[in-house]
Every structure is written in structure tokens, then in C-alpha cells.
Tab-separated table of C-alpha atoms in Angstrom:
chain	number	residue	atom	x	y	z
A	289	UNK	CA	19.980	-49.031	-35.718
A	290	UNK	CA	18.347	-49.401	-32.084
A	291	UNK	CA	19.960	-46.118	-31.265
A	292	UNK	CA	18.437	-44.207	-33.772
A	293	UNK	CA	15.317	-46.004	-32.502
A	294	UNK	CA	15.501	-44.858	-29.517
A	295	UNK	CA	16.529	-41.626	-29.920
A	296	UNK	CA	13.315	-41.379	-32.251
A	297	UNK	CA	11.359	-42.740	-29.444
A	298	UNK	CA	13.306	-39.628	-27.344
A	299	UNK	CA	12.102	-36.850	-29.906
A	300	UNK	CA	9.025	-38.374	-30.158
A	301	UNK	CA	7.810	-38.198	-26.896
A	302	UNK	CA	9.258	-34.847	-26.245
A	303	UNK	CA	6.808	-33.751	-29.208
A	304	UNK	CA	4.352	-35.391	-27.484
A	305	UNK	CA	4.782	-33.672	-23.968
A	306	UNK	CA	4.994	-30.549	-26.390
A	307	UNK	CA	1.868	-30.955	-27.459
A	308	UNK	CA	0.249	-31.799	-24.432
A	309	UNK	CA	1.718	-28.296	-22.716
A	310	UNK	CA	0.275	-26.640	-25.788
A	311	UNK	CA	-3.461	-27.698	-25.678
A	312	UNK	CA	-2.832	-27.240	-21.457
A	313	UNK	CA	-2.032	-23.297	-22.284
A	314	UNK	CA	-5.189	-22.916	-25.343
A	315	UNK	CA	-7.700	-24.544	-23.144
A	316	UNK	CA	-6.707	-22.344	-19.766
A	317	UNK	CA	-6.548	-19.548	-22.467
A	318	UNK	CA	-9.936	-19.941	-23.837
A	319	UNK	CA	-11.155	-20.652	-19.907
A	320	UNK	CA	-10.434	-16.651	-18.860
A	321	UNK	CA	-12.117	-15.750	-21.882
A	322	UNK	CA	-14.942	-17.794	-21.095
A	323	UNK	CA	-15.173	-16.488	-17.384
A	324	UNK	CA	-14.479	-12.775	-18.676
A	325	UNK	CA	-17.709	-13.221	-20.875
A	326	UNK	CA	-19.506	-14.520	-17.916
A	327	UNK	CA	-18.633	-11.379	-15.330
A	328	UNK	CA	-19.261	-9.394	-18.961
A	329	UNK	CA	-22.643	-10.862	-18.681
A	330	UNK	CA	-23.476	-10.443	-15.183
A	331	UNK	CA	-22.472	-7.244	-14.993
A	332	UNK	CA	-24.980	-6.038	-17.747
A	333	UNK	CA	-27.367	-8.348	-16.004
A	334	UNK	CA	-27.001	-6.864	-12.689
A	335	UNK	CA	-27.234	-3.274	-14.883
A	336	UNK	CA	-30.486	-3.635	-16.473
A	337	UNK	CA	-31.956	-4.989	-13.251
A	338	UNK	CA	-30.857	-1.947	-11.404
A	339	UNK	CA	-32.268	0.348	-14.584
A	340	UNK	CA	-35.472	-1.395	-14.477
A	341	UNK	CA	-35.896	-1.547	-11.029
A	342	UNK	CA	-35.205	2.564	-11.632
A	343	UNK	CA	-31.824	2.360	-9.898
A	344	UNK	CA	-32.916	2.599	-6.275
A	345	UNK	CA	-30.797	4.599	-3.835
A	346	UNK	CA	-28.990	2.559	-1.233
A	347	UNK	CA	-28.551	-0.552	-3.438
A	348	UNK	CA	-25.292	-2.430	-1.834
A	349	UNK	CA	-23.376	-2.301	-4.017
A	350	UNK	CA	-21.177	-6.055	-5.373
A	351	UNK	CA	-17.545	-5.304	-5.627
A	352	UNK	CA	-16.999	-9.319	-6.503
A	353	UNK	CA	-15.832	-7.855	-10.155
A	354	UNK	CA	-14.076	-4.703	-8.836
A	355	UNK	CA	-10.374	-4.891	-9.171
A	356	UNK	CA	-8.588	-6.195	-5.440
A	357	UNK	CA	-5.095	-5.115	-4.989
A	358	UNK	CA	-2.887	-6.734	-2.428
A	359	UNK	CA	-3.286	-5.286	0.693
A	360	UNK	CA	-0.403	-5.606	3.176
A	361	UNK	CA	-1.884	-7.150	6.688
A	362	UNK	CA	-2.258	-4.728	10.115
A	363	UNK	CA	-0.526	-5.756	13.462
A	364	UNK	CA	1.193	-3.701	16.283
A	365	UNK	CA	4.563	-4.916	17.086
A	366	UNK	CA	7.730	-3.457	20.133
A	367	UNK	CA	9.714	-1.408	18.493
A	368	UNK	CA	12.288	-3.518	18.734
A	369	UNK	CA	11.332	-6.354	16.886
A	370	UNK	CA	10.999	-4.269	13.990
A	371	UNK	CA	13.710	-4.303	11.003
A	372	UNK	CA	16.558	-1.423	11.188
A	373	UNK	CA	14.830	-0.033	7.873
A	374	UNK	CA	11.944	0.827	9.865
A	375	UNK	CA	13.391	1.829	12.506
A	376	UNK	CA	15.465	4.314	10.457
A	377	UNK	CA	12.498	5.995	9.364
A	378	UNK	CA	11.107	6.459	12.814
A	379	UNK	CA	13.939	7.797	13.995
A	380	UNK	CA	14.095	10.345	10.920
A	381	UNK	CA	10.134	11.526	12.097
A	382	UNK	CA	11.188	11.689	15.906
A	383	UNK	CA	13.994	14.131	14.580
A	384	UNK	CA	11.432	15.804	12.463
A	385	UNK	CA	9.179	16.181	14.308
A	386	UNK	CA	11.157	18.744	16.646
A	387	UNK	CA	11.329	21.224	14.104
A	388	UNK	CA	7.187	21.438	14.206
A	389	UNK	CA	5.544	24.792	14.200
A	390	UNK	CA	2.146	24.312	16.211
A	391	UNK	CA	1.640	27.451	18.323
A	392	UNK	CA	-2.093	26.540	17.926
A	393	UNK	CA	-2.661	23.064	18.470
A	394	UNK	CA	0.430	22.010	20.744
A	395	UNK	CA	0.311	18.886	19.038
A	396	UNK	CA	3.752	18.392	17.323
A	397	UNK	CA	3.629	15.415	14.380
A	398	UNK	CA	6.754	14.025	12.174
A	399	UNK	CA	6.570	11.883	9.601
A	400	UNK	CA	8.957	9.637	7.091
A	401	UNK	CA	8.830	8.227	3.828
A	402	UNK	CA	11.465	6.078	2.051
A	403	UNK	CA	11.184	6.341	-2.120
A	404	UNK	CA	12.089	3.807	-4.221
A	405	UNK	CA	15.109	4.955	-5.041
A	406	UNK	CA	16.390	4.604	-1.441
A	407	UNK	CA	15.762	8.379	-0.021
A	408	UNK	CA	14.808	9.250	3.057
A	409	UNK	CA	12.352	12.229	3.650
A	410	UNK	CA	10.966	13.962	6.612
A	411	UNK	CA	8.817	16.439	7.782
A	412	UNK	CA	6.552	18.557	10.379
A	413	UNK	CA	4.046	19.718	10.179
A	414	UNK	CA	3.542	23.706	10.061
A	415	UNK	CA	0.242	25.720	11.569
A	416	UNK	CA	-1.302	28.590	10.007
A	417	UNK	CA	-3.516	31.397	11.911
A	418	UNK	CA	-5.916	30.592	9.027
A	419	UNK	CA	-5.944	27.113	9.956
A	420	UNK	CA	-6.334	25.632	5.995
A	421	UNK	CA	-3.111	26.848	4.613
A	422	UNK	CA	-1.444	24.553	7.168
A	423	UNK	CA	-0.049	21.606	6.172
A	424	UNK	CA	0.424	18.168	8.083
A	425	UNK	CA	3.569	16.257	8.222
A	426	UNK	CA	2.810	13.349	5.837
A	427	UNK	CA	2.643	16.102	3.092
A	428	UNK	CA	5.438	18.120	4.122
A	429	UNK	CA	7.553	15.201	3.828
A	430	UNK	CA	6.333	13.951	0.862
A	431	UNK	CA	6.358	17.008	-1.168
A	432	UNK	CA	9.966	17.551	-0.399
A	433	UNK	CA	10.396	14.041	-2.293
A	434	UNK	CA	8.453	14.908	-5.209
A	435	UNK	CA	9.845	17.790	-5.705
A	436	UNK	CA	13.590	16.191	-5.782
A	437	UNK	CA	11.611	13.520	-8.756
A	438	UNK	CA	10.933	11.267	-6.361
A	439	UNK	CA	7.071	9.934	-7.170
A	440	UNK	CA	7.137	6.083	-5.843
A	441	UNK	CA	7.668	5.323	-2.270
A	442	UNK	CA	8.186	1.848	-0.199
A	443	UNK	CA	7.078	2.637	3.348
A	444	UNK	CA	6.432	5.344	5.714
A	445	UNK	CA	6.223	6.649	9.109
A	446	UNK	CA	4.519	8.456	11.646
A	447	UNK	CA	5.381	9.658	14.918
A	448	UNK	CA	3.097	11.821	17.529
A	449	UNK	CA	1.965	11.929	21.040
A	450	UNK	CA	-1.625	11.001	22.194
A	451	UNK	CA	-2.883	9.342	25.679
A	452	UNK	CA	-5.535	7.561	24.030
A	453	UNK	CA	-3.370	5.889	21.421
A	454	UNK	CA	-1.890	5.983	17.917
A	455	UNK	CA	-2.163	9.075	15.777
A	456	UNK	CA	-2.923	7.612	11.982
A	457	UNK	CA	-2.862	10.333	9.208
A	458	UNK	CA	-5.807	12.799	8.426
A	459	UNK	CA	-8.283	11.645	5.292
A	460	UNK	CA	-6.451	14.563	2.791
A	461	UNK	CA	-3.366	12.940	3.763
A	462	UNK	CA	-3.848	9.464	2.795
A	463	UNK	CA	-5.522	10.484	-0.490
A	464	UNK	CA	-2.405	12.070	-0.817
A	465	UNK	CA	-0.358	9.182	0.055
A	466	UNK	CA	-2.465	6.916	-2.188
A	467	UNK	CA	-0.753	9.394	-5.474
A	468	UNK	CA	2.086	8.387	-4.871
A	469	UNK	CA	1.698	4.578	-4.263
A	470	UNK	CA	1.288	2.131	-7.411
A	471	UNK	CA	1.531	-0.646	-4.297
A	472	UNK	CA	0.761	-1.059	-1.120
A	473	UNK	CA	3.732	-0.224	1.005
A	474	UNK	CA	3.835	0.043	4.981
A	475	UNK	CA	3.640	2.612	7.442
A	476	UNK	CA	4.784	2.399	10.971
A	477	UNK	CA	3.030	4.695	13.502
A	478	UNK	CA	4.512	5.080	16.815
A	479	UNK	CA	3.153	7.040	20.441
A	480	UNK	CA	6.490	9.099	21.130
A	481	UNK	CA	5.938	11.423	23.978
A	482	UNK	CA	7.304	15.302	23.601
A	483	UNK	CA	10.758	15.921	24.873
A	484	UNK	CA	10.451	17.477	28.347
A	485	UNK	CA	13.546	19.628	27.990
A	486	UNK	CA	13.915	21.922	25.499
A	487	UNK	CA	16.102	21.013	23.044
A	488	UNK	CA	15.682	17.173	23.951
A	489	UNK	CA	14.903	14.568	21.379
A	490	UNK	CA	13.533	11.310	23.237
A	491	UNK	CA	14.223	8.155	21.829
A	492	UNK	CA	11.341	5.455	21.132
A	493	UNK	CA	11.738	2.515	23.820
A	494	UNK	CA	12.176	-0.691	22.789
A	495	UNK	CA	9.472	-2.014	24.142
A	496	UNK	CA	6.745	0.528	22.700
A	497	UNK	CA	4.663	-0.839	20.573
A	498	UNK	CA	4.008	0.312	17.134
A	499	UNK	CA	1.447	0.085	14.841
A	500	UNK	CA	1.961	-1.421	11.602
A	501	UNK	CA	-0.565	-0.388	9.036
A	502	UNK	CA	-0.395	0.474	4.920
A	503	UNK	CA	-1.901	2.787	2.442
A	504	UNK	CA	-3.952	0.946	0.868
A	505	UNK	CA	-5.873	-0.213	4.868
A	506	UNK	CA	-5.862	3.304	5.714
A	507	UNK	CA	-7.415	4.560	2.539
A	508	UNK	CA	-9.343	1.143	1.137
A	509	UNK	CA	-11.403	2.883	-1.420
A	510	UNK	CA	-9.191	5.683	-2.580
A	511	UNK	CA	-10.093	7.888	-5.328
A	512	UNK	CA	-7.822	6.180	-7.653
A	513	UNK	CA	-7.049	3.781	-10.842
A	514	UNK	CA	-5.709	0.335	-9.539
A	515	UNK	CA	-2.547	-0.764	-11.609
């Protein structure tokens, strides 16, 4: 008989702690729909004052109920203290970026991405007399992954020369990257200078440093949907 006691006691207060987890869960429930109501509120507050006030140009504008993706953080780093994955792809833009056809700038670029699938793809980029049919390498790359199916990419990479310092992409091309990016993933820049033989592909020292960045810090207010 003091068994079954107990093990009543047992169910009991397992009903009990079941119980207590399911008033926890309503009440944290009915708290978001309580704060919802609240930005709700404030945000038709804040609308009407700007209507009556007749919507003055130059108003800052409070992004406190704007939608804030993770952002991945910005550091430079030697080359090699970075992981072999992102090496890889910096190796795959060095190589790339000897094919580039820049009779007009002389300023060869070559570029990486990795999708999620695991591909690697590379490009140049390719000058035009007309100057806007040209396309950079970011894109280059890019659209020879898209057009294999590949639309969701993990991290990227960058590689040019410059005396005054790292060469990030061009506004079109991180709108572009920002398509095909439903997260923030990183993109490793590097300061390679040009082979000075021809024919020569120079290797990035291990001690060069390398800028770290992402899409979403070099494009923070893209023209785009957050998921």
C-alpha cells in the first residue's frame, strides 16, 4: 500500500511540474503578444506624428523595430592563421585572377565563392571598350554558380593588388552578392601583388594579412527582404 502511495505522490508531482511548464509557456506566449501590440502601437504613434507634423524631410529615421540579422564580426588576420577552407578559396581567386582581361585598367581582380553544396567557383574579371558591359570578378564567379543551380553560398573571396590597401567589392557587386545570401557568410580579401613573370602565379605569404569581412557589413542596408 505505501508503494502505491508513493508512486501516486511520483505522478502527482510530475503533473504538477507539468502544469507549472504549461502556465511558464502561456504566460511567455501571451508576453510577445503583448510587446508585439506595443511596437504595433508605437509604430502608428510614431506614424501619425510624422503625418501631422507633414512628414518632414530628413527625419532620422528609428530602426529599433526594423528586422536585425546576425551580422558576422570584421577583423584582419595572417594568412596563415586562417582555416584551410579559406585558404582554398584564396588560392582558387589568385589562380583566377591570372586569366583577367584588363587591357584598360591594368588592374587584374579574382574572386571565389564556395555554395552550399560544397562548390568552388572562380572568376576575373573581363573589360569592355564600352566600359559598362564589363563585368567584375565577384559576378563572373558567381554567375558561373548560378548557372550550374547553385543559388546559396557560405563564404567568399577576393584577391587584388593595391598600395594603399585592400580592394573590397564595387556597390553593384555586393547587391549582387546580397541575392544570393539568405545569411551572412564571410569573405576574405587579400593584397596579392601581380606576378612579375609572365606566366607566374605568386603565392599569398603567410604572414599577409587579410581582411575578414561579410555580406551583410559590406552591404548593411541592402535592397532586400530579411529571412
Amino acid at each position: 500500500m505505501s508503494d502505491k502511495r508513493q508512486l501516486l505522490k511520483k505522478y502527482m508531482k510530475c503533473l504538477d511540474e507539468m502544469k507549472s511548464e504549461l502556465k511558464r509557456r502561456q504566460l511567455k506566449k501571451t508576453l510577445k503578444t503583448h510587446i508585439k501590440a506595443l511596437n504595433d502601437l508605437e509604430c502608428e504613434l510614431k506614424r501619425r506624428e510624422g503625418k501631422h507634423t507633414g512628414g518632414k524631410r530628413g527625419r532620422v529615421c528609428d530602426s529599433s523595430n526594423l528586422p536585425h540579422p546576425q551580422i558576422l564580426e570584421e577583423y584582419t588576420t595572417p594568412y596563415c592563421r586562417l582555416r584551410e577552407e579559406a585558404r582554398e578559396l584564396l588560392e582558387a581567386a589568385v589562380v583566377a585572377r591570372k586569366e583577367a582581361y584588363v587591357p584598360y585598367s591594368k588592374f587584374p581582380v579574382g574572386a571565389s565563392f564556395r555554395s552550399k553544396c560544397g562548390y568552388v567557383y572562380s572568376g576575373c574579371n573581363i573589360e569592355n571598350v564600352a566600359f559598362t558591359p564589363g563585368c567584375c570578378a565577384e559576378r563572373t564567379a558567381l554567375a558561373k554558380g548560378v548557372s550550374e543551380g547553385q543559388l546559396t553560398y557560405t563564404a567568399g573571396a577576393v584577391v587584388a593588388y593595391h598600395p594603399k590597401g585592400f580592394t573590397t567589392p564595387c556597390g553593384v557587386c555586393r547587391q549582387f552578392l546580397r541575392e544570393f545570401a539568405c545569411r551572412d557568410f564571410p569573405i576574405y580579401i587579400a593584397n596579392a601583388p601581380c606576378p612579375d613573370r609572365e606566366g607566374a602565379i605568386p603565392a599569398i605569404r603567410d604572414e599577409d594579412e587579410v581582411l575578414v569581412t561579410s555580406v551583410y557589413r559590406l552591404l548593411p542596408h541592402s535592397f532586400n527582404t530579411f529571412e
